[in-house]
mmCIF file with all atom_site columns, C-alpha atoms in Angstrom:
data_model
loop_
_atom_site.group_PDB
_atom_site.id
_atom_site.type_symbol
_atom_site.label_atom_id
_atom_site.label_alt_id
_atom_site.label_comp_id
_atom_site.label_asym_id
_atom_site.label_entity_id
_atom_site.label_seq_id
_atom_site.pdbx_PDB_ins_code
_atom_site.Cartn_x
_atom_site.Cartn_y
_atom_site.Cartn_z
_atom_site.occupancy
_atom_site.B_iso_or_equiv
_atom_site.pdbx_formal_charge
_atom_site.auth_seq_id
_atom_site.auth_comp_id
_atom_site.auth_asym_id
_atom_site.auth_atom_id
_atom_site.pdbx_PDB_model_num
ATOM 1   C CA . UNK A 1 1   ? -14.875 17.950  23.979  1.00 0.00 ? 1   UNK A CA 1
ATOM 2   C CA . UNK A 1 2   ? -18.285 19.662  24.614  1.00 0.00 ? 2   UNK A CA 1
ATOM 3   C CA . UNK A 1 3   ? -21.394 18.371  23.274  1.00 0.00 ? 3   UNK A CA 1
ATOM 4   C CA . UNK A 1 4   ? -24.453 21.472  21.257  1.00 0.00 ? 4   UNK A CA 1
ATOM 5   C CA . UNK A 1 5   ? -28.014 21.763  22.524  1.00 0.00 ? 5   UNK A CA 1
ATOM 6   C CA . UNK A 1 6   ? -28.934 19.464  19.886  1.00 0.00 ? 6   UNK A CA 1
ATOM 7   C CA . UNK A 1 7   ? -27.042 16.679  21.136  1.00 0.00 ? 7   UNK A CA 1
ATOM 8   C CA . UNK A 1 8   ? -23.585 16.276  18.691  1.00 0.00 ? 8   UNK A CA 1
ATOM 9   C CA . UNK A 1 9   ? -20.674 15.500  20.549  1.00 0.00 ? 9   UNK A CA 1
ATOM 10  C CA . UNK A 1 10  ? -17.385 18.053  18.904  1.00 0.00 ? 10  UNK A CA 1
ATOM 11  C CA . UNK A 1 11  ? -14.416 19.160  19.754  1.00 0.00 ? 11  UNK A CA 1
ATOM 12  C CA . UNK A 1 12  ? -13.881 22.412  20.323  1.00 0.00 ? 12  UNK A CA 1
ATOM 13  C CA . UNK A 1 13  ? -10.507 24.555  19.395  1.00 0.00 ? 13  UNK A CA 1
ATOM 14  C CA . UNK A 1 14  ? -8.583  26.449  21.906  1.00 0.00 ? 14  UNK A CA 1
ATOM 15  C CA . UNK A 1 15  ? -6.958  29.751  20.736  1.00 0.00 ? 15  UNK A CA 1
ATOM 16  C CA . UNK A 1 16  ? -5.695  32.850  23.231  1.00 0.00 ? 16  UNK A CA 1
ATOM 17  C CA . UNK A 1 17  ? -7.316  31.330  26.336  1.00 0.00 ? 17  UNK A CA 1
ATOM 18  C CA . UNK A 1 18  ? -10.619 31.451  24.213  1.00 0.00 ? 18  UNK A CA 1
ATOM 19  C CA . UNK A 1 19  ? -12.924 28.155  23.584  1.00 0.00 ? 19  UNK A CA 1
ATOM 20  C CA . UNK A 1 20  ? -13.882 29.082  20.141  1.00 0.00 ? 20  UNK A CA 1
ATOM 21  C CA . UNK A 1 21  ? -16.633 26.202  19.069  1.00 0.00 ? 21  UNK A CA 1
ATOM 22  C CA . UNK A 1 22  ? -15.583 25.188  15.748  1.00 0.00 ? 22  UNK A CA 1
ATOM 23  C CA . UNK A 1 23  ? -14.406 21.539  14.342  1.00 0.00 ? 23  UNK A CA 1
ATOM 24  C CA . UNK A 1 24  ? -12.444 21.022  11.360  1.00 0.00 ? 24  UNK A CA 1
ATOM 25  C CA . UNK A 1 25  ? -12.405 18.386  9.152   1.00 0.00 ? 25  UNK A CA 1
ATOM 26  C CA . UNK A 1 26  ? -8.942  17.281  10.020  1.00 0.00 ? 26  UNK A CA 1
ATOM 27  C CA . UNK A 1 27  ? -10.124 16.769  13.942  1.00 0.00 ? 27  UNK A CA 1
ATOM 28  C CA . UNK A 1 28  ? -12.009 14.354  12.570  1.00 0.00 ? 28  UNK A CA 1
ATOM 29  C CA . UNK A 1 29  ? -9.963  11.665  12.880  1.00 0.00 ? 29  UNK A CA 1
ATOM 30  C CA . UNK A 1 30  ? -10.180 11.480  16.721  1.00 0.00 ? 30  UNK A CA 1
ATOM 31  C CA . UNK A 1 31  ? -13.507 8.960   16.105  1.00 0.00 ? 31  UNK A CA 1
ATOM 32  C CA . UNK A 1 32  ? -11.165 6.343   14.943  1.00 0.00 ? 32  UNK A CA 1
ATOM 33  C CA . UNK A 1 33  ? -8.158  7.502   17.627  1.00 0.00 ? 33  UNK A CA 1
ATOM 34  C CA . UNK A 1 34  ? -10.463 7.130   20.230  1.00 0.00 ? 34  UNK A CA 1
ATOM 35  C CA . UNK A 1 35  ? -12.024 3.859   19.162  1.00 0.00 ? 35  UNK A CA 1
ATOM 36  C CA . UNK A 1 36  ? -8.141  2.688   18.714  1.00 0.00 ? 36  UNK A CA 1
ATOM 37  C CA . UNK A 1 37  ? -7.917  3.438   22.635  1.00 0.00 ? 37  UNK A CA 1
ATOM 38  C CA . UNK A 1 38  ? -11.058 1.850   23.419  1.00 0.00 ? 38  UNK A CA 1
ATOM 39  C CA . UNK A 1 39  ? -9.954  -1.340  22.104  1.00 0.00 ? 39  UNK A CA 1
ATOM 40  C CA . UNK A 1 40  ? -7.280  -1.592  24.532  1.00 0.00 ? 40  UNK A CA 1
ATOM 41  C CA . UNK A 1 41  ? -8.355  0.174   27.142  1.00 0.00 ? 41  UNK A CA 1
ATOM 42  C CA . UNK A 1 42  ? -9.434  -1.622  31.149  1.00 0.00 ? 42  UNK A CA 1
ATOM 43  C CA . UNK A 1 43  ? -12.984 -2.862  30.353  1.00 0.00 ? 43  UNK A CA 1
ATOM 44  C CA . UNK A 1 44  ? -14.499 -0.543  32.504  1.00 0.00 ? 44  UNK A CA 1
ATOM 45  C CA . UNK A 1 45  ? -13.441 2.268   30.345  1.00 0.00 ? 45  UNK A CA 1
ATOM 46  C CA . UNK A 1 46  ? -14.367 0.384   26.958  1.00 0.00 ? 46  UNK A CA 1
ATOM 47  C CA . UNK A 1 47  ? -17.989 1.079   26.621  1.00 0.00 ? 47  UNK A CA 1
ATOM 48  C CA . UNK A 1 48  ? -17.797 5.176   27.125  1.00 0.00 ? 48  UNK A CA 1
ATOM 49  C CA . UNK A 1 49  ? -14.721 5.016   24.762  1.00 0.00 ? 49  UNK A CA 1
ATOM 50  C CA . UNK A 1 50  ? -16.136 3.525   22.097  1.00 0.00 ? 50  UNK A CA 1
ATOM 51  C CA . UNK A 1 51  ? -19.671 5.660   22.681  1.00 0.00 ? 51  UNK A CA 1
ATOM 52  C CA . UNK A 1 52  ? -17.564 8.779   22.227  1.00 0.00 ? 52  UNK A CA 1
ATOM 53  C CA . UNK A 1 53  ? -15.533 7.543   19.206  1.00 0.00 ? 53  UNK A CA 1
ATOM 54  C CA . UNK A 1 54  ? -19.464 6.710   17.378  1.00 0.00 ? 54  UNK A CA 1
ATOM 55  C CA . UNK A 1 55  ? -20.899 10.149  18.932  1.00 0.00 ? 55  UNK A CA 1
ATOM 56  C CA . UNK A 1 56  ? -17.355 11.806  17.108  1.00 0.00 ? 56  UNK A CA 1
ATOM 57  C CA . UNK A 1 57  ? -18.565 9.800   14.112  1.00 0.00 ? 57  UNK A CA 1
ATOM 58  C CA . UNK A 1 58  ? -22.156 10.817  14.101  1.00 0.00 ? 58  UNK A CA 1
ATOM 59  C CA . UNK A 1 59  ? -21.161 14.944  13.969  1.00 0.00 ? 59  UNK A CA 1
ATOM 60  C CA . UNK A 1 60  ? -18.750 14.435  11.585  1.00 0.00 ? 60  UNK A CA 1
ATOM 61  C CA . UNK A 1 61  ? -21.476 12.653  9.421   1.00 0.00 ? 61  UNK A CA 1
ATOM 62  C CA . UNK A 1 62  ? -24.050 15.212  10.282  1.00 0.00 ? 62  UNK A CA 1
ATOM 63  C CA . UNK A 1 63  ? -21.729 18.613  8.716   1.00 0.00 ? 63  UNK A CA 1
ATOM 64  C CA . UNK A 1 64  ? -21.663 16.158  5.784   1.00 0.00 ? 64  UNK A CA 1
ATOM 65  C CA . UNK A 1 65  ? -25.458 15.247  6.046   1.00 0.00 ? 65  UNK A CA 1
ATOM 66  C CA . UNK A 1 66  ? -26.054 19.366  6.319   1.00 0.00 ? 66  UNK A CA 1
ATOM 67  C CA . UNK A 1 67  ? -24.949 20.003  3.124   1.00 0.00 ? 67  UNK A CA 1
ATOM 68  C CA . UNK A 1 68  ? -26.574 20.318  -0.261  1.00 0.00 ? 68  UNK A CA 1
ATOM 69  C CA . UNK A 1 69  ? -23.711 17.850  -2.018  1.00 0.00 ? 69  UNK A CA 1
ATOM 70  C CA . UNK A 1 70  ? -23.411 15.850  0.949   1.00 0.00 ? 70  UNK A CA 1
ATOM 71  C CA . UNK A 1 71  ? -20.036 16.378  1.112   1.00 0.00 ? 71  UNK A CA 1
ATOM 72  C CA . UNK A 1 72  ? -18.496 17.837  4.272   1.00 0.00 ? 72  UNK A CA 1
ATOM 73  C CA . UNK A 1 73  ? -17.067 21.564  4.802   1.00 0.00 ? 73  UNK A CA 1
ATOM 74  C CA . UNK A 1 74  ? -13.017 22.257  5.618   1.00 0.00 ? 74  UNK A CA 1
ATOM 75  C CA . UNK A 1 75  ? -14.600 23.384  8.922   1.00 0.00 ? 75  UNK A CA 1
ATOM 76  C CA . UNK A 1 76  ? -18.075 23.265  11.131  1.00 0.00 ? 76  UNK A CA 1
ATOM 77  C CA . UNK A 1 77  ? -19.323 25.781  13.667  1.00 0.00 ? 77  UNK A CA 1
ATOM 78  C CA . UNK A 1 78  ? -21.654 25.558  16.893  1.00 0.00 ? 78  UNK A CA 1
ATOM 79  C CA . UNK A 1 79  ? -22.669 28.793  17.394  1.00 0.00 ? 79  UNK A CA 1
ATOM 80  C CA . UNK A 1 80  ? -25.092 31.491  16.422  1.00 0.00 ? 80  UNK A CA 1
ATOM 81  C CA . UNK A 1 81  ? -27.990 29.146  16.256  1.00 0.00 ? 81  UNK A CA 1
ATOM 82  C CA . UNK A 1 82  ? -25.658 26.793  13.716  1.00 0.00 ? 82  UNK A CA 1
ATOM 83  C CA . UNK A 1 83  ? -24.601 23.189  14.818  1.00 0.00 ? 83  UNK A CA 1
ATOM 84  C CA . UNK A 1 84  ? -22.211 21.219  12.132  1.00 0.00 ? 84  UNK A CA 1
ATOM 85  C CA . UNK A 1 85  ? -22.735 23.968  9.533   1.00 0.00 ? 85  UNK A CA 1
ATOM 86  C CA . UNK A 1 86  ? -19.638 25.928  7.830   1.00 0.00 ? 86  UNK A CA 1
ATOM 87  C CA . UNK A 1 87  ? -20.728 29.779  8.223   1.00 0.00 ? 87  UNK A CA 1
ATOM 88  C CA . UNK A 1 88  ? -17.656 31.355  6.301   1.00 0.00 ? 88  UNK A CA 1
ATOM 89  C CA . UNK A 1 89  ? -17.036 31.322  2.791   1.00 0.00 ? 89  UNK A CA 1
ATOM 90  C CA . UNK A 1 90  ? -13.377 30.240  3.161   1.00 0.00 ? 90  UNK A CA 1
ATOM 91  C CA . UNK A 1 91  ? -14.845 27.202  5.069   1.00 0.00 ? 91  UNK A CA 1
ATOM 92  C CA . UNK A 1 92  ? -17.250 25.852  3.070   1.00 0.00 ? 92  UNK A CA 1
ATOM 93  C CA . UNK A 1 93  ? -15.196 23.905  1.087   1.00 0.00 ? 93  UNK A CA 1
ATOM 94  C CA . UNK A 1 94  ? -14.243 20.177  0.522   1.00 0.00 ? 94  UNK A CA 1
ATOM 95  C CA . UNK A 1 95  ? -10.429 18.616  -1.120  1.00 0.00 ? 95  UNK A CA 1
ATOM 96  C CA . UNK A 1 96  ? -11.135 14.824  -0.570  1.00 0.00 ? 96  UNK A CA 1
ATOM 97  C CA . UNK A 1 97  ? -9.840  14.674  2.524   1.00 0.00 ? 97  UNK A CA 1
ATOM 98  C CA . UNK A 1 98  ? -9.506  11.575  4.735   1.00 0.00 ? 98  UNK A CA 1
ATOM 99  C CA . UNK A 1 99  ? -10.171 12.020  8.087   1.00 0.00 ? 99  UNK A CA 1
ATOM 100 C CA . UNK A 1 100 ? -14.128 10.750  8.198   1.00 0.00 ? 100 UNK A CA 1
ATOM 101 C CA . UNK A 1 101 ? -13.608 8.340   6.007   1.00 0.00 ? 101 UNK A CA 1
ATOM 102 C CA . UNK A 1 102 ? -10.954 6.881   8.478   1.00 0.00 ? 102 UNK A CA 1
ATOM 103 C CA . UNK A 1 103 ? -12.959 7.020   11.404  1.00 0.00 ? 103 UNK A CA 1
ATOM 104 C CA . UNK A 1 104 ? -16.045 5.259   9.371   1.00 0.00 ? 104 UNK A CA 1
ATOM 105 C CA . UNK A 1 105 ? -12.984 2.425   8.786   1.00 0.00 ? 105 UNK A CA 1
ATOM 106 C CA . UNK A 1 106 ? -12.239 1.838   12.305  1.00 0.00 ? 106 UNK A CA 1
ATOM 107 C CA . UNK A 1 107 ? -16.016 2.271   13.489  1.00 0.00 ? 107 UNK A CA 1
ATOM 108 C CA . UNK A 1 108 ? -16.602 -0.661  10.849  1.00 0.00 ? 108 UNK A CA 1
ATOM 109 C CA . UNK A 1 109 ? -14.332 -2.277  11.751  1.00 0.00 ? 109 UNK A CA 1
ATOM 110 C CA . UNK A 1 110 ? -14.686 -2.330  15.555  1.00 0.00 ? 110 UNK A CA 1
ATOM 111 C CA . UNK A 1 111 ? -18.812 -2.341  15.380  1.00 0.00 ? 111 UNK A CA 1
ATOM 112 C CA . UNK A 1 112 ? -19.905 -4.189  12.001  1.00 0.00 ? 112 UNK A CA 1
ATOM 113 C CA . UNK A 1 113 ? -22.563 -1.130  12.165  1.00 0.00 ? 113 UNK A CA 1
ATOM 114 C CA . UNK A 1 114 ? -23.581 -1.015  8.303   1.00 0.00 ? 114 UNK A CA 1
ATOM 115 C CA . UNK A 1 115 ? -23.861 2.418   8.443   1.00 0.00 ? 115 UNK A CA 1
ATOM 116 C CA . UNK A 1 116 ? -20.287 3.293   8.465   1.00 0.00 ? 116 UNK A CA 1
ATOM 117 C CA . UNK A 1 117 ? -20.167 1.602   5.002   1.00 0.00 ? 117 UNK A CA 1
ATOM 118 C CA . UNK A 1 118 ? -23.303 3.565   3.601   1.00 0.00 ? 118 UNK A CA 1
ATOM 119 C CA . UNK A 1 119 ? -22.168 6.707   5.316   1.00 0.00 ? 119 UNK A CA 1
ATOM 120 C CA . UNK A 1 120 ? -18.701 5.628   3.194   1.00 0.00 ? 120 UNK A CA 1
ATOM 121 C CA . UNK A 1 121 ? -20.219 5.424   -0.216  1.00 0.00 ? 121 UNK A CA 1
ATOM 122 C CA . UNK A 1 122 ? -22.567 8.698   0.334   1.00 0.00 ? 122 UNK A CA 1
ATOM 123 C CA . UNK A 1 123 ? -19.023 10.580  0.486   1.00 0.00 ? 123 UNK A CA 1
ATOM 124 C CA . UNK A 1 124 ? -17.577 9.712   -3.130  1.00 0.00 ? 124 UNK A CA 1
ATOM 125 C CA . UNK A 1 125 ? -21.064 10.131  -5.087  1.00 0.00 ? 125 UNK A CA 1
ATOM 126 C CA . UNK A 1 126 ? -20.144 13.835  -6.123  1.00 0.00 ? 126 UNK A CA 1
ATOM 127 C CA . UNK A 1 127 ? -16.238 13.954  -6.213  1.00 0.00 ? 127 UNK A CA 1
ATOM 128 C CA . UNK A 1 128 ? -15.646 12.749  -9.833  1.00 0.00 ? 128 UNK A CA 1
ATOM 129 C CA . UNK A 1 129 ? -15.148 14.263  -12.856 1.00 0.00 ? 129 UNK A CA 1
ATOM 130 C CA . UNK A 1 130 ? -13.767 13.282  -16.383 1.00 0.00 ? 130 UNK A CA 1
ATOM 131 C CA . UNK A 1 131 ? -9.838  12.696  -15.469 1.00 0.00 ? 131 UNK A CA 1
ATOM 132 C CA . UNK A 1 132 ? -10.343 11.966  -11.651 1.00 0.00 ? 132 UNK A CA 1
ATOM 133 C CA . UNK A 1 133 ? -11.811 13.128  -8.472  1.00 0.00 ? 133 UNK A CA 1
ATOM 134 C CA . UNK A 1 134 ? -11.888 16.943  -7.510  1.00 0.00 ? 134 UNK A CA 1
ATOM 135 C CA . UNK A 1 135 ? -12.263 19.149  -5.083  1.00 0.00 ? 135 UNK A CA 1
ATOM 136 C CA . UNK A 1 136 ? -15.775 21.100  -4.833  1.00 0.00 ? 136 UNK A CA 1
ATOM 137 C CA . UNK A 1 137 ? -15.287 24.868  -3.850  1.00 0.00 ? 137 UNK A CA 1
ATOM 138 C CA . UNK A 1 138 ? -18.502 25.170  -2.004  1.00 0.00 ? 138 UNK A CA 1
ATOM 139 C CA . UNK A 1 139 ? -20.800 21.974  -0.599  1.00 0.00 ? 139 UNK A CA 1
ATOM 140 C CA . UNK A 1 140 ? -23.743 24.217  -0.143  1.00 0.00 ? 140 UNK A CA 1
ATOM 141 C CA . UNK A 1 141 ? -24.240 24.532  -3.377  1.00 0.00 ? 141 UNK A CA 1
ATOM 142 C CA . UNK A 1 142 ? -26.912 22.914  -5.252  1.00 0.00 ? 142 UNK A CA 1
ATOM 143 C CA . UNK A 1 143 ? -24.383 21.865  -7.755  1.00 0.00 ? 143 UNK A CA 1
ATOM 144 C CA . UNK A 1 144 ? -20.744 21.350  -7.475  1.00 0.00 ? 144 UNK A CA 1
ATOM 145 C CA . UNK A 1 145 ? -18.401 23.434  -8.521  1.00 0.00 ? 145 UNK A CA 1
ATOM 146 C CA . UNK A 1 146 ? -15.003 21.691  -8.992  1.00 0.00 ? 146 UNK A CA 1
ATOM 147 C CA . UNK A 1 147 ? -11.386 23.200  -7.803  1.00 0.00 ? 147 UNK A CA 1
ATOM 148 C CA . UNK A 1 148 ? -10.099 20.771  -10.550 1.00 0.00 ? 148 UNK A CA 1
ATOM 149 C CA . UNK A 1 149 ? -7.205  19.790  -8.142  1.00 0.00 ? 149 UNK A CA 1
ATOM 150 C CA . UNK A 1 150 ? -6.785  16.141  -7.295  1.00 0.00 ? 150 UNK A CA 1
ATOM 151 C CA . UNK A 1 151 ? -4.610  15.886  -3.861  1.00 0.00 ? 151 UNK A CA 1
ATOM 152 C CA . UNK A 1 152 ? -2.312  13.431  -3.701  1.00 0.00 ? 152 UNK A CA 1
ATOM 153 C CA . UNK A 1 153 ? -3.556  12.791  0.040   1.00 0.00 ? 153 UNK A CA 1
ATOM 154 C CA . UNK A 1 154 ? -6.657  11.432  -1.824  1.00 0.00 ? 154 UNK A CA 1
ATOM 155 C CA . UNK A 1 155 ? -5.094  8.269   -3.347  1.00 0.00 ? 155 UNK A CA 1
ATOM 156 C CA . UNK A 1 156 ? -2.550  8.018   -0.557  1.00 0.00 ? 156 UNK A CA 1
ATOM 157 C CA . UNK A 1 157 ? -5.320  7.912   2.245   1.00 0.00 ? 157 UNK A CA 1
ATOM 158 C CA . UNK A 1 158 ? -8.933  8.588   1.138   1.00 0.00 ? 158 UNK A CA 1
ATOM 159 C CA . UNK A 1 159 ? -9.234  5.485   -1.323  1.00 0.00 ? 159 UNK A CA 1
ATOM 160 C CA . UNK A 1 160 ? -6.874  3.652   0.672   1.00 0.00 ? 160 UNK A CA 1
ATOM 161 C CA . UNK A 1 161 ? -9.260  3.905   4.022   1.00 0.00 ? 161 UNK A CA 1
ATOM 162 C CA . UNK A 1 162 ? -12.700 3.461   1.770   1.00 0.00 ? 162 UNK A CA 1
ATOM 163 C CA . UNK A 1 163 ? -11.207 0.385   0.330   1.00 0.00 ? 163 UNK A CA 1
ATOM 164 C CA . UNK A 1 164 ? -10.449 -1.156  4.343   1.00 0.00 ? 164 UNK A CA 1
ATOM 165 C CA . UNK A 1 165 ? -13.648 -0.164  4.725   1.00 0.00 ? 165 UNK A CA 1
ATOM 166 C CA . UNK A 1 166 ? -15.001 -2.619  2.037   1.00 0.00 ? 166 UNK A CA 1
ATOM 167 C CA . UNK A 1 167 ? -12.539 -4.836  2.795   1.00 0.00 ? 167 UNK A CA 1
ATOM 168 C CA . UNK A 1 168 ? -13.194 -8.121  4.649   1.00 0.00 ? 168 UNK A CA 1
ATOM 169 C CA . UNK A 1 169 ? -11.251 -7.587  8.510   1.00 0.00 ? 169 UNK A CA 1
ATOM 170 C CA . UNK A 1 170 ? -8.118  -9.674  7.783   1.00 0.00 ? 170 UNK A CA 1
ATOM 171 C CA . UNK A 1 171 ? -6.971  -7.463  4.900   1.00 0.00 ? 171 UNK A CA 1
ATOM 172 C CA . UNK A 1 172 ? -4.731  -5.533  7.005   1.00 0.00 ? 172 UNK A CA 1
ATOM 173 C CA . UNK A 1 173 ? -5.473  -6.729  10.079  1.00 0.00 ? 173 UNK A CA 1
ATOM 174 C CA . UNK A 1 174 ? -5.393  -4.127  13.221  1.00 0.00 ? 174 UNK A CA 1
ATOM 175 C CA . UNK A 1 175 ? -3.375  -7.072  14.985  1.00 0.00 ? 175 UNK A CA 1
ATOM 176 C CA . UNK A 1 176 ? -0.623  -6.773  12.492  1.00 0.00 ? 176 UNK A CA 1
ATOM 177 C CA . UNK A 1 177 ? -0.909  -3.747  10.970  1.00 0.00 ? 177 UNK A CA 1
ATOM 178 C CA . UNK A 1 178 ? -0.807  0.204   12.690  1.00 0.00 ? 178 UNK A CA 1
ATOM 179 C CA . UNK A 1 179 ? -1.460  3.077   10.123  1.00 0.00 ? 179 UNK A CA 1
ATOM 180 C CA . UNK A 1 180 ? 0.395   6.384   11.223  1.00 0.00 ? 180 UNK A CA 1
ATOM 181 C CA . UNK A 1 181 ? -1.253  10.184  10.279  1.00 0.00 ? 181 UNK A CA 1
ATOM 182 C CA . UNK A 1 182 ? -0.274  9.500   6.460   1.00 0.00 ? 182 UNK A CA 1
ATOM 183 C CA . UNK A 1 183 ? -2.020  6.199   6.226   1.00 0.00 ? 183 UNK A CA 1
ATOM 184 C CA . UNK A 1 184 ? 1.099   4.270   5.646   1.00 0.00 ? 184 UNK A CA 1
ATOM 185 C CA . UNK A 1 185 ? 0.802   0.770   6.709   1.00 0.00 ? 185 UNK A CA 1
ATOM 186 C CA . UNK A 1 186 ? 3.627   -0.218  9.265   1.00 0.00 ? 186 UNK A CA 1
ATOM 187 C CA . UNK A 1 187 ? 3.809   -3.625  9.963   1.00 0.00 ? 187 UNK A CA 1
ATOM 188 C CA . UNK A 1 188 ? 3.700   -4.540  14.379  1.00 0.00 ? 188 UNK A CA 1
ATOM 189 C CA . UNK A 1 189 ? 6.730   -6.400  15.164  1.00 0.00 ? 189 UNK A CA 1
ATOM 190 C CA . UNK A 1 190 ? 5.456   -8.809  18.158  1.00 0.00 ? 190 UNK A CA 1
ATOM 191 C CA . UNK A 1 191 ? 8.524   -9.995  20.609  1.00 0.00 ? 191 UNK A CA 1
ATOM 192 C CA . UNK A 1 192 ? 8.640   -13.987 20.809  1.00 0.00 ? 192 UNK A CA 1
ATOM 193 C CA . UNK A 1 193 ? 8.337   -14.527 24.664  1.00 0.00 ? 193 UNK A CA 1
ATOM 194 C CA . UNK A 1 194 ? 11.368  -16.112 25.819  1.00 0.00 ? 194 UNK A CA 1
ATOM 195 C CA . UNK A 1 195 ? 11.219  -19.222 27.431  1.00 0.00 ? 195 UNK A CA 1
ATOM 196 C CA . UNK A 1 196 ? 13.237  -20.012 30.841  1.00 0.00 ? 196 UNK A CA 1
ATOM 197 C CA . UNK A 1 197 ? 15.824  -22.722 30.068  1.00 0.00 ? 197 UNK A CA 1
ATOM 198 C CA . UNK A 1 198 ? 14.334  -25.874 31.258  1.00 0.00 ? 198 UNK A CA 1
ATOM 199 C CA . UNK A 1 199 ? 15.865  -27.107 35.181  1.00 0.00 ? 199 UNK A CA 1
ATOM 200 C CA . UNK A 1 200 ? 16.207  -30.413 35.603  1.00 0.00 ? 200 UNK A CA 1
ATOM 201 C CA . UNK A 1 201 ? 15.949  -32.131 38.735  1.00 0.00 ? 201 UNK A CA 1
ATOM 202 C CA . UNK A 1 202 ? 18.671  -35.080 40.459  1.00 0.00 ? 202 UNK A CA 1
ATOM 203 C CA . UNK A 1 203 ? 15.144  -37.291 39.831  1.00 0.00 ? 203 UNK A CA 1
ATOM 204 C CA . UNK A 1 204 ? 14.328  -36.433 36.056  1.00 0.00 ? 204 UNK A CA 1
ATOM 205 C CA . UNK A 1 205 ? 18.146  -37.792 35.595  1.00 0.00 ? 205 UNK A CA 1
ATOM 206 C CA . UNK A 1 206 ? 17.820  -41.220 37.015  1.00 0.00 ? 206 UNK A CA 1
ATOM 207 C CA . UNK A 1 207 ? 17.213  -44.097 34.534  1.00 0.00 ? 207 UNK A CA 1
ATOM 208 C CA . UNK A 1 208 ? 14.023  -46.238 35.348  1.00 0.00 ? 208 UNK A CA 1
#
């Protein structure tokens, strides 16, 4: 985790012994992991867990914010005078993935902050088309350019995590519900605490 000159928290990808500064969109998740950790963590680690979850949040946001479509890019670079900016072609674009969109869920859900929800609703504004939602080849384009591919990752996590995040806290509520990497909804099986079998003293037997 290293933080740019300009003050966005990323994480950073290790390859070959070499820190190369780059964030994809899949890393992107960790807001909402790390706000999950937070929320059971001692309480004298709470407050900088959840601070790093929002400042995860916040970049992620910001390499959508950077864009022309608003949209974010497959990956995001620090370097070379960028912050939260795709430079290569073969990053630049978007397939409705979930990963932000799950973090904004859990930030919501933890905080109440209204801006996860606006931040939400800015990232489906440019995704559909005629049969569906597409794909957009490159978000730094003044106008989108569809892939005309729909993933199936799309209904089975992206509309499933922007409809918790509109969705009043007891609809699949944290303390009942854990959502693995796919999004699929497992339900937490609590274990009934077992009482001790009740000892009764020569005195509790004695007839008044």
């Amino acid at each position: 985790m290293r933080k740019s000159s300009g003050g966005l928290t990323y994480i950073a990808e290790w390859k070959g012994g070499l820190l190369e500064h780059k964030m994809g969109h899949l890393t992107c998740f960790a807001g909402g992991m790390i706000a999950l950790g937070a929320d059971g963590a001692p309480s004298d680690k709470t407050g900088h867990q959840m601070e790093q979850a929002a400042e995860i949040a916040r970049t992620c946001h910001e390499s959508y914010a950077r864009t022309s479509l608003k949209l974010g890019p497959e990956a995001f670079r620090f370097d070379g005078g960028v912050e939260a900016i795709a430079t290569r072609q073969n990053e630049k674009y978007f397939i409705l993935r979930p990963e932000v969109i799950e973090t904004y869920m859990y930030m919501w859900r933890f905080t109440h902050d209204p801006k996860y929800r606006e931040w939400g609703w800015e990232a489906v504004q440019h995704c559909r088309v005629e049969g569906g939602y597409s794909g957009i080849r490159d978000v730094y384009a003044s106008t989108p350019n569809h892939d005309d591919v729909q993933q199936s990752f799309y209904l089975a996590e992206t509309l499933k995590y922007l409809y918790l995040l509109f969705s009043d806290d007891d609809h699949l509520a944290f303390d009942h519900w854990v959502f693995n990497t796919e999004a699929h909804p497992l339900p937490v099986i609590k274990k009934e605490k077992q009482t001790s079998p009740t000892r009764w003293s020569r005195d509790d037997l004695i007839v008044h």
